[in-house]
Coordinates of N, CA and C and ligand atoms in Angstrom, one line a residue:
X1 N 0.7 -1.4 0.1 CA 0.1 -0.1 -0.1 C 1.0 1.7 -0.2
X2 N 0.2 2.3 -0.6 CA 1.5 3.6 -1.1 C 0.9 4.6 0.5
X3 N 2.1 5.0 0.9 CA 2.1 5.3 1.7 C 1.7 6.8 2.2
X4 N 0.7 7.4 3.1 CA -0.1 8.7 3.4 C 0.7 9.4 3.0
X5 N 0.6 10.7 2.9 CA 1.6 11.9 2.7 C 1.0 12.6 3.5
X6 N 2.1 13.0 4.4 CA 2.1 14.2 5.3 C 2.5 15.1 5.4
X7 N 2.2 16.5 4.4 CA 2.3 17.6 3.8 C 2.4 18.9 4.7
X8 N 3.2 19.5 4.8 CA 3.6 20.2 5.9 C 3.8 21.4 5.7
X9 N 2.7 22.5 5.5 CA 3.1 24.3 5.1 C 3.1 25.2 5.6
X10 N 4.5 25.6 5.2 CA 5.5 26.4 6.1 C 4.7 27.9 6.1
X11 N 3.9 28.1 5.4 CA 2.8 29.5 5.1 C 4.0 30.4 4.9
X12 N 4.0 31.7 5.6 CA 4.6 32.8 5.5 C 5.0 32.9 7.3
X13 N 5.2 31.9 7.8 CA 5.5 32.2 9.2 C 6.8 32.2 9.5
X14 N 7.5 33.3 10.5 CA 8.5 33.6 10.8 C 9.3 32.5 10.9
X15 N 8.7 31.5 11.6 CA 9.1 29.9 12.0 C 9.2 28.9 10.9
X16 N 9.3 29.9 10.0 CA 9.5 28.9 8.7 C 9.7 29.5 7.9
X17 N 10.9 30.5 7.8 CA 11.7 31.0 6.7 C 13.2 31.0 7.1
X18 N 14.1 30.4 6.3 CA 15.3 30.5 6.0 C 15.8 29.2 7.3
X19 N 16.7 29.7 8.0 CA 17.2 28.5 8.6 C 16.1 27.6 9.5
X20 N 15.3 28.6 10.0 CA 14.3 27.4 10.2 C 13.2 26.7 9.3
X21 N 13.4 27.0 8.2 CA 12.8 26.1 7.3 C 13.8 24.9 6.9
X22 N 15.4 25.5 7.2 CA 15.7 23.8 7.2 C 16.0 23.0 8.1
X23 N 15.3 23.9 9.1 CA 15.3 22.8 10.7 C 14.5 21.8 10.2
X24 N 12.5 22.1 10.1 CA 12.1 21.6 9.6 C 12.0 20.3 8.3
X25 N 13.1 20.7 7.4 CA 13.1 20.4 6.4 C 13.9 19.1 6.7
X26 N 14.9 19.1 8.2 CA 15.7 18.1 8.1 C 15.5 17.1 9.3
X27 N 14.1 17.6 10.0 CA 13.6 16.8 10.6 C 12.3 15.9 9.9
X28 N 11.6 16.7 8.9 CA 10.8 15.7 8.0 C 11.8 14.6 7.1
X29 N 13.4 15.1 6.9 CA 13.6 14.2 6.1 C 14.2 13.1 7.4
X30 N 14.7 13.1 8.4 CA 14.7 12.4 9.3 C 13.5 10.9 9.9
X31 N 12.4 12.0 9.9 CA 11.2 11.3 10.7 C 10.9 10.8 9.3
X32 N 10.7 11.2 8.4 CA 10.3 10.1 7.0 C 11.3 9.0 6.8
X33 N 12.5 8.8 6.9 CA 13.3 7.9 6.7 C 12.7 6.8 7.6
X34 N 13.2 7.2 8.8 CA 12.7 6.1 10.1 C 11.6 5.7 10.3
X35 N 10.6 6.0 9.5 CA 8.9 6.1 9.6 C 8.5 4.8 8.2
X36 N 8.8 5.5 7.2 CA 8.4 5.2 5.8 C 7.8 6.0 5.4
X37 N 7.0 7.0 6.2 CA 5.9 7.3 5.6 C 6.6 8.8 4.9
X38 N 5.7 9.3 3.8 CA 5.9 10.1 3.3 C 5.9 11.5 3.8
X39 N 6.9 12.2 3.9 CA 6.4 13.8 4.6 C 7.4 14.6 3.9
X40 N 6.0 15.8 3.0 CA 7.3 16.7 2.5 C 6.6 18.4 3.0
X41 N 7.5 19.4 2.5 CA 7.1 20.8 2.9 C 7.0 21.4 2.1
X42 N 5.7 22.6 2.3 CA 5.5 23.8 1.2 C 5.9 25.1 1.6
X43 N 7.4 25.4 1.6 CA 7.7 26.2 2.4 C 7.7 27.8 1.1
X44 N 8.2 28.9 2.0 CA 8.2 30.1 0.8 C 8.8 30.0 -0.5
X45 N 8.3 30.7 -1.3 CA 9.2 30.4 -3.1 C 10.7 30.4 -2.8
X46 N 11.4 31.1 -2.0 CA 12.3 31.4 -2.2 C 13.7 30.1 -1.1
X47 N 12.5 29.7 -0.6 CA 13.6 28.1 0.2 C 13.4 26.8 -1.0
X48 N 12.1 27.0 -2.1 CA 12.3 25.6 -2.8 C 13.4 25.1 -3.1
X49 N 14.3 25.7 -3.7 CA 15.5 25.5 -4.7 C 16.3 25.1 -3.8
X50 N 17.2 25.4 -2.2 CA 17.7 25.4 -1.2 C 17.2 23.9 -1.0
X51 N 16.1 24.4 -0.4 CA 15.5 22.7 0.1 C 15.0 21.6 -0.3
X52 N 15.2 21.9 -1.7 CA 14.4 20.6 -2.5 C 16.2 19.7 -2.9
X53 N 17.3 20.7 -2.7 CA 18.7 20.3 -2.9 C 19.3 19.5 -2.3
X54 N 18.7 20.1 -0.7 CA 19.5 20.0 0.2 C 18.6 18.5 1.1
X55 N 17.7 18.3 0.9 CA 17.1 17.4 1.4 C 16.5 16.5 0.7
X56 N 16.3 15.3 1.0 CA 15.2 14.1 0.3 C 14.2 14.2 0.6
X57 N 13.4 14.8 0.3 CA 11.5 14.8 0.8 C 11.5 15.7 -0.3
X58 N 9.7 15.5 -0.7 CA 9.3 16.5 -1.5 C 8.6 17.5 -1.3
X59 N 9.1 18.4 -2.2 CA 9.1 20.1 -2.0 C 7.5 20.4 -2.9
X60 N 6.8 21.1 -2.3 CA 5.8 21.7 -2.8 C 6.2 23.0 -2.8
X61 N 5.5 23.8 -3.9 CA 5.0 25.0 -3.8 C 3.7 25.5 -3.2
X62 N 3.6 26.7 -3.0 CA 2.5 27.3 -1.8 C 0.8 27.4 -3.3
X63 N 1.9 27.9 -4.2 CA 0.7 28.5 -5.6 C 1.4 28.3 -6.6
X64 N 0.8 28.3 -7.3 CA 1.6 28.5 -8.9 C 0.4 29.2 -10.0
X65 N 0.6 30.0 -10.7 CA -0.2 30.9 -11.6 C -0.1 29.3 -12.7
X66 N -1.5 29.6 -13.1 CA -1.5 28.7 -15.1 C -0.8 29.9 -15.8
X67 N 0.1 30.1 -15.9 CA 0.7 30.5 -17.1 C 1.9 30.5 -18.2
X68 N 2.2 30.6 -19.0 CA 3.2 30.3 -19.6 C 4.2 30.9 -19.3
X69 N 5.4 30.7 -20.2 CA 6.5 31.5 -19.8 C 6.2 33.0 -20.9
X70 N 6.5 34.2 -20.4 CA 6.5 35.3 -21.0 C 6.6 36.9 -20.2
X71 N 5.5 37.6 -20.4 CA 5.9 38.8 -19.6 C 4.4 38.9 -18.9
X72 N 4.8 38.2 -17.3 CA 3.6 38.1 -16.3 C 4.6 38.6 -15.4
X73 N 4.9 40.1 -15.2 CA 5.3 40.4 -13.7 C 4.7 40.2 -12.4
X74 N 5.4 39.4 -11.5 CA 4.9 38.9 -10.0 C 4.3 37.8 -10.2
X75 N 3.7 36.9 -11.1 CA 3.1 35.7 -11.2 C 4.1 34.6 -10.5
X76 N 3.9 33.8 -10.4 CA 4.5 32.3 -10.3 C 4.6 31.5 -11.5
X77 N 5.4 31.3 -12.0 CA 5.9 30.5 -13.4 C 5.7 29.3 -13.0
X78 N 5.3 28.2 -13.5 CA 5.2 26.9 -13.0 C 6.5 26.6 -13.5
X79 N 7.2 26.5 -14.8 CA 8.0 26.0 -15.3 C 9.6 26.7 -14.4
X80 N 9.4 27.5 -13.8 CA 10.1 28.3 -12.6 C 10.4 27.6 -11.1
X81 N 9.2 26.6 -11.4 CA 9.0 25.8 -9.7 C 9.7 24.8 -9.7
X82 N 9.3 24.0 -11.3 CA 9.8 22.5 -11.4 C 11.3 22.9 -11.8
X83 N 12.1 24.3 -11.9 CA 13.1 23.5 -12.1 C 13.7 24.3 -11.0
X84 N 13.4 24.7 -10.0 CA 13.6 25.1 -8.7 C 13.5 23.7 -8.0
X85 N 13.3 23.1 -8.3 CA 13.2 21.3 -7.9 C 11.8 20.8 -6.8
X86 N 10.8 21.8 -6.8 CA 9.5 21.3 -7.1 C 9.2 20.3 -7.2
X87 N 8.3 18.9 -6.5 CA 7.9 17.9 -6.4 C 6.1 18.3 -7.1
X88 N 5.6 19.2 -6.7 CA 3.9 19.5 -6.2 C 4.0 20.9 -6.1
X89 N 2.4 21.1 -6.1 CA 2.7 22.4 -5.7 C 0.8 22.3 -5.1
X90 N 0.8 23.2 -4.6 CA -0.7 23.8 -3.7 C -1.4 24.8 -5.0
X91 N -2.8 24.7 -5.0 CA -3.3 25.3 -5.4 C -4.5 25.7 -4.8
X92 N -4.8 27.0 -4.6 CA -6.1 27.5 -4.2 C -6.1 27.3 -2.8
X93 N -5.3 27.4 -2.3 CA -5.4 27.4 -0.9 C -5.7 28.3 0.0
X94 N -6.3 28.0 1.0 CA -7.6 29.0 1.9 C -7.0 30.6 1.7
X95 N -5.8 30.4 2.0 CA -5.1 32.0 2.4 C -4.2 32.2 0.7
X96 N -5.1 31.7 -0.2 CA -4.6 32.2 -1.3 C -5.6 31.8 -2.5
X97 N -7.3 32.2 -2.1 CA -7.8 31.3 -3.6 C -7.9 32.2 -5.0
X98 N -8.1 30.8 -5.3 CA -8.4 31.6 -6.9 C -9.7 31.5 -7.7
X99 N -9.7 31.9 -8.7 CA -11.3 31.7 -9.5 C -11.0 30.0 -10.3
X100 N -12.6 29.7 -10.4 CA -12.5 27.9 -10.6 C -12.0 27.9 -12.1
X101 N -11.2 29.1 -13.1 CA -10.9 28.8 -14.2 C -9.1 29.1 -14.2
X102 N -8.8 29.9 -12.9 CA -7.5 30.0 -12.8 C -7.1 28.8 -12.1
X103 N -7.8 28.0 -11.3 CA -7.6 26.4 -10.7 C -7.6 25.6 -11.9
X104 N -8.2 25.2 -13.1 CA -8.2 24.7 -14.1 C -6.8 25.0 -14.9
X105 N -6.7 26.0 -14.7 CA -5.2 26.3 -15.3 C -3.7 26.1 -14.7
X106 N -4.1 26.3 -13.5 CA -3.2 25.9 -12.8 C -2.9 24.0 -12.9
X107 N -4.1 23.3 -12.5 CA -4.4 22.1 -12.5 C -3.4 21.5 -13.7
X108 N -3.4 22.4 -14.8 CA -3.6 21.9 -16.3 C -1.9 22.1 -16.9
X109 N -1.4 22.9 -16.0 CA -0.2 23.7 -15.7 C 1.0 22.5 -15.4
X110 N 0.4 21.9 -14.1 CA 1.1 21.3 -13.0 C 1.0 19.7 -14.0
X111 N 0.2 19.4 -14.7 CA 0.1 17.7 -15.2 C 1.1 18.2 -16.1
X112 N 1.1 19.3 -17.1 CA 1.9 19.2 -18.1 C 3.0 19.3 -18.1
X113 N 3.7 19.6 -16.8 CA 5.0 19.7 -16.3 C 5.3 18.5 -15.1
X114 N 4.1 17.6 -15.5 CA 4.7 16.3 -14.1 C 4.8 17.3 -12.6
X115 N 3.9 18.1 -12.0 CA 4.2 18.4 -10.7 C 2.8 18.0 -10.3
X116 N 2.7 17.5 -8.7 CA 2.0 17.4 -8.3 C 1.1 18.1 -7.8
X117 N -0.3 18.1 -7.9 CA -0.7 19.2 -8.0 C -2.0 18.6 -6.5
X118 N -2.1 19.4 -5.9 CA -3.2 19.4 -4.7 C -3.9 20.8 -4.4
X119 N -5.2 20.7 -5.1 CA -6.3 21.5 -4.9 C -6.9 21.2 -3.7
X120 N -6.7 22.8 -2.8 CA -7.3 22.5 -1.9 C -8.8 23.2 -1.7
X121 N -9.8 23.0 -1.4 CA -11.4 23.4 -1.2 C -12.0 23.4 0.8
X122 N -12.7 23.8 0.5 CA -13.6 24.4 1.5 C -14.7 23.6 2.3
X123 N -15.3 22.6 1.5 CA -16.1 21.7 1.8 C -16.1 20.7 1.0
X124 N -17.4 20.4 1.0 CA -17.9 18.7 0.0 C -18.3 19.4 -1.2
X125 N -19.1 20.2 -1.6 CA -19.1 21.0 -2.2 C -18.0 21.1 -3.6
X126 N -17.3 21.9 -3.2 CA -16.4 22.4 -4.1 C -14.8 21.5 -4.1
X127 N -15.1 20.5 -3.4 CA -14.2 19.2 -3.4 C -14.5 18.5 -4.4
X128 N -16.0 18.4 -4.7 CA -17.1 17.6 -6.0 C -16.2 18.5 -7.0
X129 N -16.6 19.7 -6.7 CA -16.0 20.4 -8.4 C -14.4 20.9 -8.8
X130 N -13.6 20.8 -7.5 CA -11.8 20.3 -7.9 C -11.5 18.8 -8.8
X131 N -12.3 17.8 -7.8 CA -12.2 16.6 -8.5 C -12.3 16.4 -9.7
X132 N -13.5 17.4 -10.3 CA -13.1 16.7 -11.7 C -12.6 17.8 -12.6
X133 N -11.8 18.7 -12.0 CA -10.6 19.0 -12.8 C -9.3 18.3 -12.6
X134 N -9.8 16.8 -12.5 CA -8.3 16.3 -12.4 C -7.0 16.0 -11.7
X135 N -7.3 16.9 -10.5 CA -5.8 17.0 -9.9 C -4.9 15.7 -9.3
X136 N -4.0 15.9 -9.1 CA -3.7 14.6 -7.9 C -4.2 14.2 -6.7
X137 N -4.5 15.3 -5.9 CA -4.8 15.2 -4.6 C -6.1 16.5 -4.6
X138 N -7.0 16.1 -3.9 CA -8.4 17.4 -3.4 C -7.5 17.7 -1.8
X139 N -7.4 18.3 -1.1 CA -7.6 18.5 0.2 C -8.4 19.6 0.8
X140 N -9.5 19.0 1.8 CA -10.4 19.8 2.3 C -9.8 20.4 3.8
X141 N -10.1 21.5 3.8 CA -9.8 22.2 5.1 C -10.8 23.3 5.3
X142 N -11.7 23.1 6.5 CA -13.0 23.9 7.1 C -12.2 25.3 7.2
X143 N -12.4 26.1 6.7 CA -11.7 27.4 7.1 C -11.6 28.2 8.6
X144 N -12.5 27.9 8.8 CA -12.8 27.8 10.4 C -11.7 27.6 11.3
X145 N -11.3 26.1 11.0 CA -10.4 25.6 11.9 C -9.1 25.4 11.8
X146 N -8.8 26.0 10.2 CA -7.3 26.5 10.2 C -6.4 27.1 11.4
X147 N -5.6 26.6 11.8 CA -4.7 27.7 12.5 C -5.9 27.3 14.0
X148 N -6.7 26.5 14.4 CA -7.0 27.1 15.1 C -6.7 26.3 16.8
X149 N -6.2 25.4 16.6 CA -5.9 24.2 17.3 C -6.6 23.2 17.4
X150 N -7.9 23.8 16.9 CA -9.0 22.3 17.3 C -8.7 21.9 15.7
X151 N -8.7 20.2 15.9 CA -8.4 19.3 14.8 C -10.1 18.6 14.0
X152 N -9.7 19.2 12.5 CA -10.9 18.9 11.3 C -11.4 17.4 11.8
X153 N -10.5 16.6 12.4 CA -10.5 14.8 12.5 C -11.6 14.7 13.5
X154 N -11.5 15.9 14.5 CA -12.7 15.6 15.6 C -13.4 16.1 16.0
X155 N -13.2 17.6 15.0 CA -14.8 18.5 15.2 C -15.5 18.1 14.1
X156 N -14.9 17.7 12.8 CA -15.7 17.9 11.7 C -15.5 16.7 10.8
X157 N -15.5 15.5 11.2 CA -15.2 14.3 10.4 C -15.9 14.4 9.1
X158 N -17.9 14.5 9.8 CA -18.7 14.5 8.6 C -17.9 14.9 7.0
X159 N -17.0 16.0 7.1 CA -16.2 16.7 6.1 C -15.5 16.2 5.3
X160 N -14.6 15.4 6.1 CA -13.9 14.4 5.6 C -14.6 13.3 4.9
X161 N -15.5 12.8 5.5 CA -16.3 11.6 5.1 C -17.2 12.1 3.9
X162 N -17.9 13.0 3.9 CA -18.9 13.6 2.9 C -17.2 13.8 1.3
X163 N -16.5 14.4 1.9 CA -15.5 14.6 0.9 C -14.9 13.4 0.0
X164 N -14.7 12.4 0.4 CA -13.8 11.3 0.4 C -14.8 10.5 -0.7
X165 N -16.4 10.8 0.1 CA -17.2 10.1 -1.6 C -17.6 11.0 -2.4
X166 N -18.1 11.7 -2.1 CA -17.8 12.7 -3.1 C -16.6 12.8 -4.6
X167 N -15.1 13.0 -4.1 CA -14.6 12.7 -4.8 C -15.0 11.4 -5.8
X168 N -15.1 10.5 -4.6 CA -15.0 8.7 -5.0 C -16.0 9.1 -6.7
X169 N -17.2 9.6 -6.0 CA -18.4 9.7 -7.3 C -17.7 10.5 -8.6
X170 N -17.1 11.6 -8.6 CA -16.9 12.7 -9.5 C -15.9 11.6 -10.6
X171 N -14.4 11.1 -9.4 CA -13.5 11.0 -10.2 C -12.2 10.0 -9.3
X172 N -12.5 8.9 -9.1 CA -12.0 7.8 -8.6 C -10.6 8.0 -8.3
X173 N -10.3 8.4 -9.5 CA -8.6 8.5 -9.7 C -7.7 9.7 -8.7
X174 N -8.9 10.5 -8.2 CA -8.1 11.8 -7.6 C -7.9 11.4 -5.7
X175 N -6.8 11.6 -5.6 CA -6.8 11.2 -4.2 C -7.5 12.4 -3.0
X176 N -7.6 12.0 -1.5 CA -7.9 13.4 -1.0 C -7.1 13.1 0.4
X177 N -6.7 14.3 0.8 CA -6.2 14.8 2.2 C -7.2 15.8 2.6
X178 N -7.2 16.3 4.2 CA -7.8 16.8 4.8 C -6.8 17.7 5.7
X179 N -7.3 18.5 6.0 CA -6.5 20.0 6.9 C -7.1 20.5 8.0
X180 N -6.4 21.1 8.5 CA -7.0 22.2 9.2 C -7.1 21.7 10.9
X181 N -6.1 22.1 11.9 CA -5.8 21.6 13.3 C -5.0 20.3 13.4
X182 N -4.7 19.9 12.4 CA -4.2 18.6 12.4 C -2.7 18.6 13.8
X183 N -2.9 17.7 14.4 CA -1.7 17.6 15.6 C -1.0 17.0 16.2
X184 N -1.8 15.4 16.0 CA -1.4 14.2 16.7 C -1.1 13.1 15.3
X185 N -1.0 12.2 16.1 CA -0.9 10.7 15.6 C -2.4 10.6 15.3
X186 N -2.8 10.6 16.9 CA -5.1 10.4 16.4 C -5.4 10.9 15.2
X187 N -5.0 12.5 15.0 CA -5.9 13.1 14.1 C -5.6 12.1 12.6
X188 N -4.1 12.0 12.7 CA -3.6 11.7 11.3 C -4.2 10.0 11.3
X189 N -4.7 9.2 12.2 CA -5.4 7.9 11.9 C -6.7 7.8 11.6
X190 N -7.5 9.1 12.4 CA -8.5 8.8 11.7 C -8.8 9.6 10.9
X191 N -8.4 10.8 10.4 CA -8.1 10.9 8.8 C -8.5 10.1 7.8
X192 N -7.0 9.2 8.1 CA -6.9 8.0 7.1 C -7.5 6.8 7.4
X193 N -8.2 6.6 8.5 CA -9.3 5.8 8.7 C -10.3 6.2 8.2
X194 N -10.8 7.3 7.7 CA -11.9 8.0 7.1 C -11.9 8.1 5.6
X195 N -10.8 7.0 5.2 CA -10.3 7.2 3.7 C -9.7 8.2 3.1
X196 N -9.1 9.2 3.9 CA -7.8 9.7 3.0 C -6.7 9.2 3.2
X197 N -5.9 10.3 2.1 CA -4.7 9.8 1.8 C -3.6 10.3 2.6
X198 N -4.1 11.1 3.8 CA -3.0 11.6 4.3 C -3.3 12.9 4.9
X199 N -2.7 14.2 5.0 CA -3.1 15.7 5.9 C -2.4 16.3 5.2
X200 N -3.1 17.3 4.9 CA -1.8 18.8 5.4 C -2.2 19.7 6.6
X201 N -0.9 20.2 6.6 CA -0.9 20.8 8.6 C 0.2 22.2 7.7
X202 N 0.3 22.8 8.9 CA 1.4 23.9 9.4 C 1.2 23.9 10.7
X203 N 0.1 25.0 11.3 CA 1.4 25.4 12.4 C 1.3 24.3 13.7
X204 N 0.8 23.2 14.0 CA 1.4 22.4 14.9 C 2.4 21.9 14.6
X205 N 3.5 21.8 13.7 CA 4.6 21.6 13.4 C 5.2 22.6 12.9
X206 N 5.1 24.0 12.5 CA 6.3 25.0 12.3 C 6.3 25.5 13.5
X207 N 5.1 25.7 14.7 CA 5.3 26.6 15.6 C 5.8 25.7 16.9
X208 N 6.2 24.8 16.8 CA 6.4 23.5 17.5 C 7.9 24.0 18.1
X209 N 8.0 24.0 19.3 CA 9.8 23.9 20.0 C 10.4 22.9 19.1
X210 N 9.9 21.6 19.2 CA 10.6 20.7 18.3 C 9.7 19.8 17.7
X211 N 9.9 20.8 15.7 CA 9.2 19.7 15.2 C 9.5 18.6 14.7
X212 N 10.2 18.6 15.4 CA 10.8 16.7 15.0 C 9.8 15.9 15.6
X213 N 9.5 16.1 17.5 CA 9.0 15.4 17.9 C 7.6 15.5 17.7
X214 N 7.0 16.3 17.1 CA 5.5 16.5 16.4 C 5.4 16.0 15.7
X215 N 6.1 15.8 14.6 CA 6.4 14.9 13.2 C 6.2 13.1 13.8
X216 N 7.2 13.2 14.3 CA 7.1 11.7 15.0 C 5.9 11.2 15.7
X217 N 5.1 12.3 16.3 CA 4.2 11.9 16.9 C 3.0 11.4 15.5
X218 N 3.1 12.5 14.8 CA 2.1 12.8 13.5 C 1.8 11.2 12.9
X219 N 3.2 10.5 12.9 CA 3.5 9.4 11.9 C 3.4 8.1 13.0
X220 N 2.9 8.4 14.3 CA 3.1 7.2 15.0 C 2.1 6.1 15.0
X221 N 0.9 6.6 14.5 CA 0.3 5.3 14.2 C -0.3 5.2 12.9
X222 N 0.7 5.5 12.4 CA 0.3 5.0 10.7 C 1.2 3.7 10.8
Ligands
G3P1 O1 -2.0 24.2 4.8 C1 -2.5 23.7 6.1 C2 -3.3 24.7 6.9 O2 -4.3 25.6 6.0 C3 -3.4 24.5 8.3 O3 -3.3 24.6 9.0 O4 -2.5 25.7 11.0 O5 -4.6 24.6 11.3 O6 -2.8 22.9 10.5 P1 -3.1 24.4 10.5

């Protein structure tokens, strides 16, 4: 069976840039190796190149724009993200929402470049819509629980179950992640038992005094 994915989004937290990003990447590499679980990180764009070249972990961009090379000042070119060493990319994160057309263009760019696409959604209906665009993953995160310290696995298992079923109906090739408030091995276990292929999380790892210890706990029941 394929390993679940634990994807740690460093967002723009102070604790997720520069040497702190390297510390989290090193922890992800160490815990990934000892557990056999795939642990990826989504750092700031400026950290994609160094992190993907120094550590044996999958690195994800936090966003791409569905554009092609040319005159697009200030946009994130998928080709540049790929060349920097990214394995995949988040698309439509709750803190970086896009139009449906933009999501479609970004997913298509990712597919063309063999970047693993993770389309974030906020409920069951948007998860079904995202699955129709044929990304690799749909990651459902109830916005009100993001950064709250309250786990989606415990507070809203219905959204996980509903998303797994809706995505399966629309496009059984698409895998499901869930996130918001994920903080322990128990949260991850519940999410996987409900049919997901892993979790997307941020604050519990990025803001931890000891990110490695938190990661070890996150994979402990898999
Ligand atoms: O991208 C993951 C994120 O939105 C969830 O954040 O801090 O609730 O784990 P957090």
